[in-house]
Structures are given as structure tokens and as C-alpha cells.
Amino acid sequence: MPYRRAGRSGLVLPPLSLGLWQNFGTARAYETQRAIVLRAFDLGVTHFDLANNYGPPPGAAEEMFGRILATDLKAYRDEIVVSTKAGYLMWPGPYGDFGSRKYLLSSLDASLKRLGLDYVDVFYHHRPDPETPIEESMGALVTAVAQGKTLYPAISNYDAAQTDAAAAVLADAGTPLLLHQPRYSMFDRTPEDGVLDAVDRAGAAAIVYSPLAQGMLTDRYLNGVPEGSRAVTSVFLHESDITEDVLGTVRALNEVAAGRGQTLAQLALQWVLRNPVVVSAIIGASSVAQLEQNLGAIGGPELGADELAEIDRILG
């Protein structure tokens, strides 16, 4: 595995990390989830990305991963990077959401209990809070580092100005920003409008989520919307999103991938990783076979200028 350095830090990460967002929880068999996690680790995926609300239900992904850590990976804790987040609704009442010091530190304690860990390697503020000063939210991350409950602070879904502000607070406290996790794919290039530059200014790195655009950048929808696909079952992707224009774009991109001897998913992953600010892309997996196929993006032929220009033309 060709590990990559996260900004100006001492931490290296695999180019593809395993995310436990939608495929890990009570809705799937534990043995399937366990097999995916263990196969990922065997193949050199050392980073596992979680959040307090991942499941379903919220908290289930952390509990499941904690069980795997305890039964299979306990001896390898120092070879694994575990990250979790807080920032979305986790429990009822006024203190279970967004970015107050009370919520973030309480959520981290609950996450550690579910994971069965004394600390996580990375703790994210999952989204900016319009009502709470960034100084308070970042101060909570600084406290978590000081308490030994996390090693590195991180943020997710912040815009460029918010990233600059958060990075400044963390730098002043002596706990520099490690990672920013934005949504980034061929179909969502929003981070190119300032966020990636802000991450670079901070000496941090981007680790991107949804690089396959909820599965649209795979061969899943080349012939329309199949039964049981995420476009039918997920709240994050809808059948109405798979328009004829989208299908035309996906098929054209698939031709580029085929010309390189790759799947569309492998091309899409390699495309986000082309940016030097991006240290890793987070992938999900519903099976070991899907995991192995996506990991095939690592070591693929470098994207040439002509290919990048053709992709830009297709994307319009």
C-alpha cells in the first residue's frame, strides 16, 4: 500500500480509506461487515472512518466496529487509524446536535464507550454550527486532544472561510488542523472553489467522501436504475437523480475508464486522488468483492493531460 502523508503532519494514510457510513449497522449481517473490515485491513487499509450517527441506527457502526476491534484487531490497535465525528443530530433535546462544547465532548465520550477505546486517532467536527462560534467548537477539539481522547483535530463540510477560521484557532492552540473531509467527486467539484486551497494553506490535507457520488460513478446505473439499488433504497440518492443526461455522462466516462483498462469506479477514485491536497478517498463497501474491485484503483496508470481534458469535456 503506497501510504501518503497528511499535509505537514507526521501521519500517513492509505489512498483509500474504509468508511462505515451506510453499509454498517443492524441492517446487515455482522459477519458480512466483519469480513469487509478484516479484508480491508489485510490489504493495507489502515484507516477506518466513522461518526457518532452512522448505522442504522445511530451509534450502531461504532458498536459493530468496536466489537471487531475487541475480537479480531485488538493486537493491531497501533497499526490502525480510527476516526469519528460529531455534529449532526444524535440524541433528543437541545444538547445533541451541531457544535457546542457540551455536545462535542459528550458525544466523543459516548463514541469511545461504543468503540471500546481510550482514544480515537482523529476527531472531527462534522459540520459547522451557524449559532456557535468556531472558537467554541474548535476549543472543544483542543480540549479533546489535551485530555488524550483524540490525537488529531479535524473538520468536515466547512466552506473555505470557515476552514481558514478553524485552522487559525487550532494553530494558535498548538494543535494544528490535520484533515478536512469535504464531499468531492467528478459530479461535485465544489471543493475546487476555495476549500482545497484553504486546506493547503493550513498545512492540512483533504480526505474526501462520496467520491463515487453515491454509486452513480460506478457501473451500477449504466443501463438504468436496477431494483434494490441505492437510488431506490437510500435517502441520499433518488431515482429522479438518474436522468438521461446523467446516464449519458456516466456512459461516456465509462468509455474513458474502459480505454484505461479500469472500471468506472476505479477511474472516479483515481480522479479525486489526482489532486495533491487529497490524501485519501473514503469508500464504502457492501461486499468483499466490491471492496477489492475499488481498491484496484490504487496503482492504476496515471491520468494523462489528454484524459483529464476529455473528462472535463464530458463533465461540461
Short mmCIF file of C-alpha atoms in Angstrom, two decimals:
data_model
loop_
_atom_site.label_atom_id
_atom_site.label_comp_id
_atom_site.label_asym_id
_atom_site.label_seq_id
_atom_site.Cartn_x
_atom_site.Cartn_y
_atom_site.Cartn_z
CA MET A 1 0.00 0.00 0.00
CA PRO A 2 1.56 3.34 -1.05
CA TYR A 3 0.73 5.43 2.04
CA ARG A 4 0.50 9.20 1.64
CA ARG A 5 1.40 11.95 4.11
CA ALA A 6 -1.45 14.03 5.51
CA GLY A 7 -0.37 17.61 4.88
CA ARG A 8 2.54 18.74 7.05
CA SER A 9 1.76 16.21 9.78
CA GLY A 10 3.64 13.07 10.73
CA LEU A 11 0.65 10.87 9.88
CA VAL A 12 0.38 8.83 6.70
CA LEU A 13 -2.86 7.34 5.40
CA PRO A 14 -3.79 4.83 2.71
CA PRO A 15 -5.04 6.44 -0.51
CA LEU A 16 -8.37 4.66 0.03
CA SER A 17 -9.93 4.51 3.50
CA LEU A 18 -12.91 2.40 4.52
CA GLY A 19 -15.97 4.39 5.54
CA LEU A 20 -18.65 2.84 7.72
CA TRP A 21 -21.40 5.29 6.82
CA GLN A 22 -24.24 3.38 5.14
CA ASN A 23 -23.32 -0.30 4.99
CA PHE A 24 -22.55 -0.91 8.65
CA GLY A 25 -25.20 -1.31 11.33
CA THR A 26 -28.09 -3.57 12.27
CA ALA A 27 -29.46 -3.70 8.71
CA ARG A 28 -26.66 -6.03 7.54
CA ALA A 29 -25.28 -9.28 8.88
CA TYR A 30 -22.43 -8.83 11.34
CA GLU A 31 -20.29 -11.48 9.63
CA THR A 32 -20.55 -9.60 6.31
CA GLN A 33 -19.41 -6.38 7.95
CA ARG A 34 -16.62 -8.18 9.80
CA ALA A 35 -15.38 -9.82 6.59
CA ILE A 36 -15.21 -6.44 4.81
CA VAL A 37 -13.28 -4.77 7.65
CA LEU A 38 -10.80 -7.61 8.04
CA ARG A 39 -10.20 -7.93 4.30
CA ALA A 40 -9.61 -4.18 4.07
CA PHE A 41 -7.02 -4.35 6.85
CA ASP A 42 -5.34 -7.37 5.25
CA LEU A 43 -4.98 -5.34 2.04
CA GLY A 44 -3.34 -2.41 3.83
CA VAL A 45 -6.35 -0.18 4.53
CA THR A 46 -5.33 1.09 7.96
CA HIS A 47 -7.84 3.95 8.29
CA PHE A 48 -11.48 3.38 9.28
CA ASP A 49 -13.85 6.36 9.14
CA LEU A 50 -16.86 6.52 11.48
CA ALA A 51 -19.22 9.04 13.05
CA ASN A 52 -21.46 9.02 16.09
CA ASN A 53 -24.61 8.78 13.93
CA TYR A 54 -23.50 6.09 11.47
CA GLY A 55 -25.68 3.00 11.37
CA PRO A 56 -28.57 2.47 11.23
CA PRO A 57 -29.47 3.10 13.98
CA PRO A 58 -27.15 5.92 15.08
CA GLY A 59 -24.22 4.51 17.02
CA ALA A 60 -24.51 1.02 15.53
CA ALA A 61 -21.48 1.36 13.25
CA GLU A 62 -19.26 2.32 16.18
CA GLU A 63 -20.60 -0.57 18.25
CA MET A 64 -20.02 -3.01 15.40
CA PHE A 65 -16.50 -1.75 14.74
CA GLY A 66 -15.74 -1.82 18.46
CA ARG A 67 -16.76 -5.47 18.51
CA ILE A 68 -14.40 -6.26 15.62
CA LEU A 69 -11.61 -4.34 17.33
CA ALA A 70 -12.10 -6.32 20.53
CA THR A 71 -12.37 -9.76 18.94
CA ASP A 72 -10.10 -9.57 15.88
CA LEU A 73 -7.95 -6.43 15.78
CA LYS A 74 -7.04 -5.71 19.41
CA ALA A 75 -3.43 -6.72 18.85
CA TYR A 76 -3.19 -4.33 15.89
CA ARG A 77 -4.55 -1.15 17.52
CA ASP A 78 -1.28 0.70 16.96
CA GLU A 79 -1.42 -0.18 13.24
CA ILE A 80 -4.91 1.28 12.80
CA VAL A 81 -6.21 4.84 12.49
CA VAL A 82 -9.74 5.22 13.85
CA SER A 83 -11.66 8.43 13.22
CA THR A 84 -15.09 9.51 14.38
CA LYS A 85 -17.20 12.67 14.25
CA ALA A 86 -19.92 14.67 15.96
CA GLY A 87 -22.03 17.46 14.54
CA TYR A 88 -25.33 16.00 13.34
CA LEU A 89 -28.37 15.06 15.42
CA MET A 90 -27.52 12.24 17.81
CA TRP A 91 -29.96 12.48 20.73
CA PRO A 92 -33.11 14.48 21.60
CA GLY A 93 -33.13 17.85 23.26
CA PRO A 94 -31.02 20.97 22.76
CA TYR A 95 -27.62 19.37 23.51
CA GLY A 96 -27.45 16.54 21.00
CA ASP A 97 -26.67 18.35 17.75
CA PHE A 98 -24.39 20.87 16.00
CA GLY A 99 -21.27 22.28 17.65
CA SER A 100 -21.43 23.30 21.28
CA ARG A 101 -18.62 22.29 23.61
CA LYS A 102 -21.14 20.32 25.68
CA TYR A 103 -22.34 18.28 22.70
CA LEU A 104 -18.96 17.59 21.10
CA LEU A 105 -17.22 16.38 24.26
CA SER A 106 -20.22 14.38 25.47
CA SER A 107 -20.53 12.75 22.05
CA LEU A 108 -16.84 11.85 22.00
CA ASP A 109 -17.15 10.15 25.39
CA ALA A 110 -20.12 8.15 24.12
CA SER A 111 -18.26 7.20 20.92
CA LEU A 112 -15.26 5.95 22.92
CA LYS A 113 -17.57 3.80 25.03
CA ARG A 114 -19.22 2.27 21.94
CA LEU A 115 -15.82 1.66 20.32
CA GLY A 116 -14.27 0.28 23.49
CA LEU A 117 -11.29 2.62 23.08
CA ASP A 118 -9.43 5.06 25.31
CA TYR A 119 -8.89 7.41 22.36
CA VAL A 120 -9.60 7.85 18.67
CA ASP A 121 -6.84 8.95 16.35
CA VAL A 122 -8.92 11.65 14.65
CA PHE A 123 -11.98 13.51 15.93
CA TYR A 124 -13.98 15.70 13.54
CA HIS A 125 -16.47 18.46 13.95
CA HIS A 126 -18.85 17.01 11.37
CA ARG A 127 -20.36 20.29 10.16
CA PRO A 128 -20.15 23.99 11.05
CA ASP A 129 -22.71 25.33 13.52
CA PRO A 130 -24.26 28.65 12.43
CA GLU A 131 -25.18 29.51 16.03
CA THR A 132 -21.95 28.52 17.82
CA PRO A 133 -18.67 30.43 17.39
CA ILE A 134 -15.98 28.44 15.64
CA GLU A 135 -13.75 29.27 18.62
CA GLU A 136 -16.00 27.18 20.88
CA SER A 137 -16.26 24.21 18.53
CA MET A 138 -12.52 24.19 17.85
CA GLY A 139 -11.86 24.74 21.55
CA ALA A 140 -13.71 21.51 22.25
CA LEU A 141 -11.40 19.68 19.81
CA VAL A 142 -8.37 21.23 21.53
CA THR A 143 -9.68 20.00 24.89
CA ALA A 144 -10.20 16.50 23.48
CA VAL A 145 -6.55 16.45 22.39
CA ALA A 146 -5.40 17.76 25.80
CA GLN A 147 -7.45 15.06 27.55
CA GLY A 148 -5.84 12.34 25.44
CA LYS A 149 -9.16 11.34 23.92
CA THR A 150 -8.00 12.10 20.37
CA LEU A 151 -4.64 12.65 18.72
CA TYR A 152 -5.66 14.98 15.90
CA PRO A 153 -8.46 17.52 15.33
CA ALA A 154 -10.35 17.61 12.04
CA ILE A 155 -13.35 19.24 10.37
CA SER A 156 -15.90 18.28 7.74
CA ASN A 157 -18.27 20.19 5.43
CA TYR A 158 -16.71 23.59 6.23
CA ASP A 159 -16.51 26.20 3.46
CA ALA A 160 -13.25 27.99 2.63
CA ALA A 161 -13.70 30.92 5.03
CA GLN A 162 -14.77 28.62 7.86
CA THR A 163 -11.78 26.38 7.16
CA ASP A 164 -9.41 29.35 7.41
CA ALA A 165 -11.01 30.42 10.70
CA ALA A 166 -10.97 26.92 12.22
CA ALA A 167 -7.37 26.34 11.16
CA ALA A 168 -6.30 29.64 12.74
CA VAL A 169 -7.88 28.76 16.11
CA LEU A 170 -6.31 25.31 16.12
CA ALA A 171 -2.89 26.61 15.09
CA ASP A 172 -2.93 29.22 17.86
CA ALA A 173 -3.68 26.44 20.36
CA GLY A 174 -0.76 24.34 19.12
CA THR A 175 -2.99 21.57 17.78
CA PRO A 176 -2.91 22.17 14.01
CA LEU A 177 -5.73 21.01 11.77
CA LEU A 178 -4.99 17.57 10.34
CA LEU A 179 -7.86 16.84 7.94
CA HIS A 180 -10.82 18.42 6.23
CA GLN A 181 -13.44 16.00 4.92
CA PRO A 182 -15.49 17.53 2.10
CA ARG A 183 -17.77 15.80 -0.40
CA TYR A 184 -15.84 15.61 -3.67
CA SER A 185 -16.32 13.71 -6.90
CA MET A 186 -16.49 14.20 -10.65
CA PHE A 187 -20.14 15.14 -10.07
CA ASP A 188 -19.45 17.53 -7.18
CA ARG A 189 -16.38 19.69 -7.67
CA THR A 190 -17.42 22.33 -5.11
CA PRO A 191 -14.21 21.94 -3.03
CA GLU A 192 -12.22 23.23 -6.01
CA ASP A 193 -13.81 26.65 -5.39
CA GLY A 194 -11.60 27.58 -2.45
CA VAL A 195 -11.88 24.76 0.08
CA LEU A 196 -8.91 22.74 -1.19
CA ASP A 197 -6.83 25.92 -1.30
CA ALA A 198 -7.79 26.72 2.30
CA VAL A 199 -6.84 23.18 3.37
CA ASP A 200 -3.48 23.58 1.65
CA ARG A 201 -2.88 26.97 3.33
CA ALA A 202 -3.45 25.34 6.70
CA GLY A 203 -0.87 22.66 6.00
CA ALA A 204 -3.63 20.09 6.35
CA ALA A 205 -4.96 17.50 3.90
CA ALA A 206 -8.34 16.73 2.38
CA ILE A 207 -9.87 13.29 2.81
CA VAL A 208 -12.93 13.18 0.60
CA TYR A 209 -16.25 11.39 0.98
CA SER A 210 -18.76 10.25 -1.66
CA PRO A 211 -16.06 10.05 -4.37
CA LEU A 212 -18.39 7.74 -6.32
CA ALA A 213 -21.37 10.12 -5.98
CA GLN A 214 -23.48 7.62 -4.03
CA GLY A 215 -22.78 4.95 -6.63
CA MET A 216 -23.62 6.99 -9.73
CA LEU A 217 -19.95 6.81 -10.76
CA THR A 218 -19.99 3.02 -10.96
CA ASP A 219 -21.30 0.52 -13.49
CA ARG A 220 -24.46 0.18 -11.37
CA TYR A 221 -26.52 2.61 -13.45
CA LEU A 222 -25.11 2.16 -16.95
CA ASN A 223 -28.37 0.58 -18.09
CA GLY A 224 -30.80 2.49 -15.89
CA VAL A 225 -31.87 2.00 -12.27
CA PRO A 226 -31.83 -1.63 -11.11
CA GLU A 227 -34.09 -2.96 -8.37
CA GLY A 228 -32.60 -2.73 -4.89
CA SER A 229 -30.01 -0.13 -5.88
CA ARG A 230 -29.19 2.83 -3.67
CA ALA A 231 -31.25 5.11 -5.92
CA VAL A 232 -34.28 3.09 -4.81
CA THR A 233 -33.43 2.44 -1.17
CA SER A 234 -31.29 5.38 0.04
CA VAL A 235 -32.38 8.76 1.42
CA PHE A 236 -29.22 10.30 -0.06
CA LEU A 237 -29.87 9.31 -3.70
CA HIS A 238 -33.18 9.18 -5.51
CA GLU A 239 -34.31 7.55 -8.73
CA SER A 240 -35.14 11.02 -10.07
CA ASP A 241 -31.41 11.88 -9.82
CA ILE A 242 -30.61 9.30 -12.52
CA THR A 243 -31.68 11.35 -15.53
CA GLU A 244 -30.91 10.61 -19.17
CA ASP A 245 -28.28 13.37 -19.11
CA VAL A 246 -26.63 11.75 -16.09
CA LEU A 247 -26.72 8.34 -17.77
CA GLY A 248 -25.15 9.81 -20.89
CA THR A 249 -22.34 11.32 -18.84
CA VAL A 250 -21.79 8.11 -16.89
CA ARG A 251 -21.62 6.05 -20.09
CA ALA A 252 -19.12 8.46 -21.66
CA LEU A 253 -16.93 8.34 -18.54
CA ASN A 254 -17.18 4.55 -18.58
CA GLU A 255 -15.72 4.56 -22.08
CA VAL A 256 -12.73 6.54 -20.80
CA ALA A 257 -12.31 4.03 -17.98
CA ALA A 258 -12.55 1.07 -20.34
CA GLY A 259 -9.87 2.62 -22.53
CA ARG A 260 -7.59 2.60 -19.50
CA GLY A 261 -8.46 -0.99 -18.55
CA GLN A 262 -10.36 0.21 -15.47
CA THR A 263 -13.85 0.16 -14.09
CA LEU A 264 -15.70 3.47 -13.89
CA ALA A 265 -15.38 3.39 -10.08
CA GLN A 266 -11.62 2.93 -10.31
CA LEU A 267 -11.37 5.89 -12.70
CA ALA A 268 -13.52 8.07 -10.44
CA LEU A 269 -11.38 7.24 -7.41
CA GLN A 270 -8.15 7.87 -9.24
CA TRP A 271 -9.55 11.19 -10.47
CA VAL A 272 -10.15 12.57 -6.96
CA LEU A 273 -6.76 11.30 -5.82
CA ARG A 274 -5.00 13.16 -8.62
CA ASN A 275 -5.14 16.35 -6.54
CA PRO A 276 -2.05 16.64 -4.31
CA VAL A 277 -4.11 18.12 -1.45
CA VAL A 278 -6.25 14.97 -1.29
CA VAL A 279 -4.54 12.40 0.91
CA SER A 280 -7.27 9.74 0.78
CA ALA A 281 -10.74 8.98 -0.54
CA ILE A 282 -13.30 7.24 1.66
CA ILE A 283 -15.04 4.28 0.08
CA GLY A 284 -17.91 2.20 1.36
CA ALA A 285 -18.43 -1.45 0.54
CA SER A 286 -21.37 -3.82 0.77
CA SER A 287 -19.26 -6.90 -0.02
CA VAL A 288 -15.65 -8.05 -0.02
CA ALA A 289 -15.76 -8.32 -3.82
CA GLN A 290 -16.82 -4.67 -4.16
CA LEU A 291 -14.09 -3.61 -1.75
CA GLU A 292 -11.42 -5.48 -3.69
CA GLN A 293 -12.59 -4.06 -7.01
CA ASN A 294 -12.46 -0.47 -5.76
CA LEU A 295 -9.04 -0.98 -4.21
CA GLY A 296 -7.91 -1.80 -7.74
CA ALA A 297 -7.81 1.96 -8.33
CA ILE A 298 -4.55 2.03 -6.37
CA GLY A 299 -1.61 1.64 -8.69
CA GLY A 300 -3.61 2.31 -11.84
CA PRO A 301 -1.97 4.20 -14.73
CA GLU A 302 -1.52 7.90 -14.05
CA LEU A 303 -4.13 10.12 -15.65
CA GLY A 304 -2.65 11.95 -18.60
CA ALA A 305 -3.37 15.51 -19.65
CA ASP A 306 -5.42 14.35 -22.64
CA GLU A 307 -7.53 12.07 -20.46
CA LEU A 308 -8.14 14.81 -17.89
CA ALA A 309 -9.17 17.17 -20.69
CA GLU A 310 -11.58 14.56 -22.08
CA ILE A 311 -13.10 14.05 -18.62
CA ASP A 312 -13.56 17.82 -18.26
CA ARG A 313 -15.24 17.90 -21.67
CA ILE A 314 -17.62 15.09 -20.71
CA LEU A 315 -18.46 16.73 -17.40
CA GLY A 316 -19.14 20.01 -19.22
#
